[in-house]
Amino acid sequence: MQDYPAPLAALVDELRRLPGIGQKTAQRLAFHLMKAPEAEVQRLAQALSGFRAALRLCTVCNAVAEGELCACCTDPGRSDRTLCVVEEPLNLVVVERTRDFKGRYHVLHGALSPLSGIGPDELRIDGLLERVRAGGVEEVILATSPTVEGEATAVYLARLLKPLGPKVTRIAMGLPVGSDLDWADEVTLAKALEGRREY
Amino acid sequence: MWIERLLVRDLRNIAEAECALGPGLNVFHGANAQGKTSLLEAAGLVARARSFRTDDLKTVVRRGQPSLRAQATAVEGSRRSELEVELGGGRRALRVEGRPVTATDYHGRLEVAVYATDRLRVIRGSMRDRRQFLDRSAGALWPAYRRLLAENERVAAQRGAALERRSGDRFAWDERLLEHGTALRVRRATYARRLHEALQDEYRPGGETYALRLSHPEEDPAAAHEQLQREIETERAAEQASGRMRVGPQRDRVVLEIAGADAVEASSGQVRSLLLGLTLAVLALHRQETGHAAVALLDDLDSELDEERASLLCERVCAHGQALVTTAHPGWARRVARDGRLFAVEQGRVLAA
C-alpha cells in the first residue's frame, strides 16, 4: 500500500484531531485543499495562524473578545440587571441569535463533571459571584444545558447565588416551537408537562 | 406484533439462514448444538439490539467473520417495518428500512420476552442481574424508563467520582441523585408491582406462590423522595469517609421468592418454572399496557415441561400472539406445530419441514 507523502499525511493527521472529523473526511478535506487555488489555501492558513493571537477572553464575562472586553460587555444598550449564565462561548452566540435577550452574559467554560476531573475550581465561577456581589444584578438566568452535568452545575450555582440576593431562574425545557406534538418523544413531553404553566 | 421474516448472517454457527414465520406458533427442532437457540438469539438481537445469551458480543459473530447481521420484517396491524442489526469490530449499526438510526429511534419497534436457560442468572445470579432484568423489561415497555435509567447511571458515575475526589460540588450531585433516583425508584416500583400481580395469574406449576419484592417499593413520589433523602443523610459521613457511594437505586435489592423463600436457594426445576412464569408475566404486562403482544421466544420448552403441559402453554401464548419455540424432540415438534409452522435446524441451516 502506498502511503501519502509526509506533508499530506501530516495535514490529514491534524484535521482528524478536530471534533466531528474522521479519517475519510480528513482525507477529503486534505485533497480538496491540495487542488484548491493557492490564494484560497493561503487565506485559510492566515486565518488559522492569526485568529488565536487576535482573540482573548473578555475579562468580565469570559466570552471570546477581540480586546479586553467583549461586544456584549461594552454595549451600553444592555441591562446590567439580568445575567445569563452559559457553559460555552458558543452557547452565548446561540442565545444572542434570538435577539431577545438584552442583559449581560457570564461564560463558565464547562460544566461540572467529576468524571472528567472538572470541579467548581475548574469553572469560572468566582468571577460570576463577584459580579453579583458588586450589586445591581436582579436576576441570574441559569442557561446551562439540560444534561446531567448542566443540571448539576445549575443546582450548584443556584445554591451559591441565592444567598447573594438576586432572583435565580432556570431556562424552561420542553417541546421545540413549531413542531407537531405527534413527533415529540415521551421524555421531552414529560418534561414539558412538568414545566407547564397556568394561563 | 410479529416477525414475518427472519434473516440471519454469520451468527455463531449460522452462515446464512432465512425463515418465513407464521403469526402464531413456529417450532424449530433439531439435535443439540445445531443452531436452534441461535435463531431465537437473532430474533432477540433484532428486537433489543443485544443478545439474551451474553453481553460479550464478540462471541456471537461467526468465527473468522468480521460481523454478523440479523434482519427482520416486523408486522403490526397493516404496518411492516424492516429492522436490522449489524455487529462487528466493536461497532453496532442499527437500521430501519435500510436507513441508519440511533438506539433511541430503534428501540420499541419490536418487543420480545425470552425464556432460555441462559437466563437463569436472572434468578440465581447476582442482585445486579435481577435489577437488570427488571430495568430492561420496564425499559422495553416505557421509553421514558430507558432515558431515566441512562441518566441515573450517569448521575451515579459522576456522584461516585465527586465522592472519590472529595469535591466541593457534592451537594449538587446529591440533589441530582435525589431527583433522578426518586423518579427511577417510583417507576421501578410500579413495574415490579404489576409484574408481581401478573406473576400470580400466569404459569405456576402445582400452585406454588411466586413473589417479586423490592427493597424500595414506594410508588408515591413524595414518600420516595423523603426516603432517599433520609438515606443520603444517614450515609453522608460513611460516604465521606470511604469516598464511595452507598446509596441510590443502582444498589437496591430485587428479590424473587418461591413459596415465601428466596428463589436463589430453590431447586433447578423450581428456578426454571419461575423463569417461565416471569417470561409469561412480562408478556401479559406488555399486552395490558400496549394492547398488542410481544413475541415469545421459548427455548427448549419441553425440557422444563412434560409434552402435554408444553403444548397447552404454546396454545395459550399463541392465542395472543407469535411464539418461536425450540425443541430437541421431533415427535413433539410435529404434534405441537400442527397449527403452526415447523422448521428443522441442522448444522446452522434451516429447512422448512
Tab-separated table of C-alpha atoms in Angstrom, chain B residues 37-153:
chain	number	residue	atom	x	y	z
B	37	THR	CA	-31.148	-21.193	20.150
B	38	SER	CA	-29.038	-19.004	17.860
B	39	LEU	CA	-32.143	-18.353	15.734
B	40	LEU	CA	-34.010	-17.208	18.842
B	41	GLU	CA	-30.973	-15.159	19.788
B	42	ALA	CA	-31.111	-13.492	16.351
B	43	ALA	CA	-34.784	-12.592	16.852
B	44	GLY	CA	-33.916	-11.163	20.283
B	45	LEU	CA	-30.999	-9.275	18.764
B	46	VAL	CA	-33.204	-7.586	16.165
B	47	ALA	CA	-35.695	-6.611	18.871
B	48	ARG	CA	-33.375	-5.313	21.571
B	49	ALA	CA	-30.048	-4.843	19.771
B	50	ARG	CA	-28.425	-7.075	22.391
B	51	SER	CA	-28.058	-10.788	22.945
B	52	PHE	CA	-30.004	-12.521	25.711
B	53	ARG	CA	-27.219	-15.095	25.990
B	54	THR	CA	-24.191	-12.894	26.529
B	55	ASP	CA	-23.012	-9.318	26.939
B	56	ASP	CA	-19.801	-10.179	25.096
B	57	LEU	CA	-20.997	-9.634	21.543
B	58	LYS	CA	-17.663	-10.680	20.023
B	59	THR	CA	-18.527	-14.279	20.816
B	60	VAL	CA	-21.793	-14.067	18.850
B	61	VAL	CA	-20.139	-13.336	15.481
B	62	ARG	CA	-19.339	-16.488	13.477
B	63	ARG	CA	-15.688	-17.414	13.809
B	64	GLY	CA	-13.498	-15.885	11.096
B	65	GLN	CA	-16.160	-13.342	10.029
B	66	PRO	CA	-15.899	-9.585	10.590
B	67	SER	CA	-19.535	-9.005	11.510
B	68	LEU	CA	-22.970	-10.534	11.885
B	69	ARG	CA	-26.309	-9.355	10.589
B	70	ALA	CA	-29.771	-10.076	11.919
B	71	GLN	CA	-32.707	-8.721	9.970
B	72	ALA	CA	-36.455	-8.999	10.424
B	73	THR	CA	-39.689	-7.845	8.874
B	74	ALA	CA	-41.838	-6.825	11.834
B	75	VAL	CA	-45.584	-6.622	11.311
B	76	GLU	CA	-48.028	-4.682	13.417
B	77	GLY	CA	-51.546	-4.498	12.033
B	78	SER	CA	-51.142	-3.437	8.415
B	79	ARG	CA	-47.740	-1.839	9.020
B	80	ARG	CA	-44.495	-3.588	8.106
B	81	SER	CA	-41.032	-2.425	9.034
B	82	GLU	CA	-37.619	-3.751	8.104
B	83	LEU	CA	-35.334	-3.863	11.128
B	84	GLU	CA	-31.657	-4.695	11.007
B	85	VAL	CA	-28.802	-5.031	13.460
B	86	GLU	CA	-25.203	-5.396	12.327
B	87	LEU	CA	-22.487	-6.145	14.842
B	88	GLY	CA	-18.761	-6.477	14.443
B	89	GLY	CA	-15.399	-4.930	15.197
B	90	GLY	CA	-16.742	-3.280	18.347
B	91	ARG	CA	-19.390	-1.418	16.327
B	92	ARG	CA	-23.135	-1.747	16.259
B	93	ALA	CA	-25.216	-0.451	13.366
B	94	LEU	CA	-28.999	-0.228	13.642
B	95	ARG	CA	-31.155	0.282	10.567
B	96	VAL	CA	-34.846	0.788	9.908
B	97	GLU	CA	-35.950	0.428	6.277
B	98	GLY	CA	-32.249	0.295	5.375
B	99	ARG	CA	-31.537	3.707	6.932
B	100	PRO	CA	-29.198	4.072	9.926
B	101	VAL	CA	-30.955	5.194	13.114
B	102	THR	CA	-29.908	5.912	16.695
B	103	ALA	CA	-30.587	3.429	19.505
B	104	THR	CA	-33.321	5.736	20.849
B	105	ASP	CA	-35.052	5.685	17.464
B	106	TYR	CA	-34.596	1.960	17.057
B	107	HIS	CA	-35.909	0.645	20.346
B	108	GLY	CA	-39.558	-0.146	20.817
B	109	ARG	CA	-40.261	-1.254	17.246
B	110	LEU	CA	-40.286	-4.941	18.111
B	111	GLU	CA	-40.593	-6.449	21.562
B	112	VAL	CA	-39.742	-9.948	22.762
B	113	ALA	CA	-39.923	-11.864	26.036
B	114	VAL	CA	-37.385	-14.641	26.421
B	115	TYR	CA	-37.356	-17.961	28.226
B	116	ALA	CA	-33.956	-19.664	27.907
B	117	THR	CA	-31.736	-21.464	30.371
B	118	ASP	CA	-29.022	-18.871	29.634
B	119	ARG	CA	-31.332	-16.511	31.500
B	120	LEU	CA	-31.380	-18.496	34.751
B	121	ARG	CA	-28.911	-15.920	36.073
B	122	VAL	CA	-31.933	-13.624	36.449
B	123	ILE	CA	-32.926	-15.836	39.376
B	124	ARG	CA	-29.694	-17.447	40.502
B	125	GLY	CA	-27.197	-14.738	39.574
B	126	SER	CA	-26.222	-11.551	41.357
B	127	MET	CA	-28.527	-8.783	42.530
B	128	ARG	CA	-27.319	-6.797	39.539
B	129	ASP	CA	-28.690	-9.486	37.172
B	130	ARG	CA	-32.132	-9.239	38.761
B	131	ARG	CA	-32.112	-5.445	38.724
B	132	GLN	CA	-31.030	-5.523	35.099
B	133	PHE	CA	-33.855	-7.924	34.183
B	134	LEU	CA	-36.400	-5.641	35.825
B	135	ASP	CA	-34.931	-2.464	34.329
B	136	ARG	CA	-34.632	-3.888	30.821
B	137	SER	CA	-38.167	-5.310	30.880
B	138	ALA	CA	-39.575	-1.993	32.131
B	139	GLY	CA	-37.411	-0.117	29.619
B	140	ALA	CA	-38.848	-2.218	26.791
B	141	LEU	CA	-42.315	-1.135	27.864
B	142	TRP	CA	-41.718	2.537	28.683
B	143	PRO	CA	-39.258	4.613	26.605
B	144	ALA	CA	-39.031	7.187	29.418
B	145	TYR	CA	-37.734	4.426	31.696
B	146	ARG	CA	-34.757	3.830	29.395
B	147	ARG	CA	-33.825	7.512	29.492
B	148	LEU	CA	-34.293	7.622	33.252
B	149	LEU	CA	-32.035	4.608	33.632
B	150	ALA	CA	-29.302	6.093	31.442
B	151	GLU	CA	-29.450	9.404	33.319
B	152	ASN	CA	-29.289	7.594	36.647
B	153	GLU	CA	-26.202	5.672	35.583
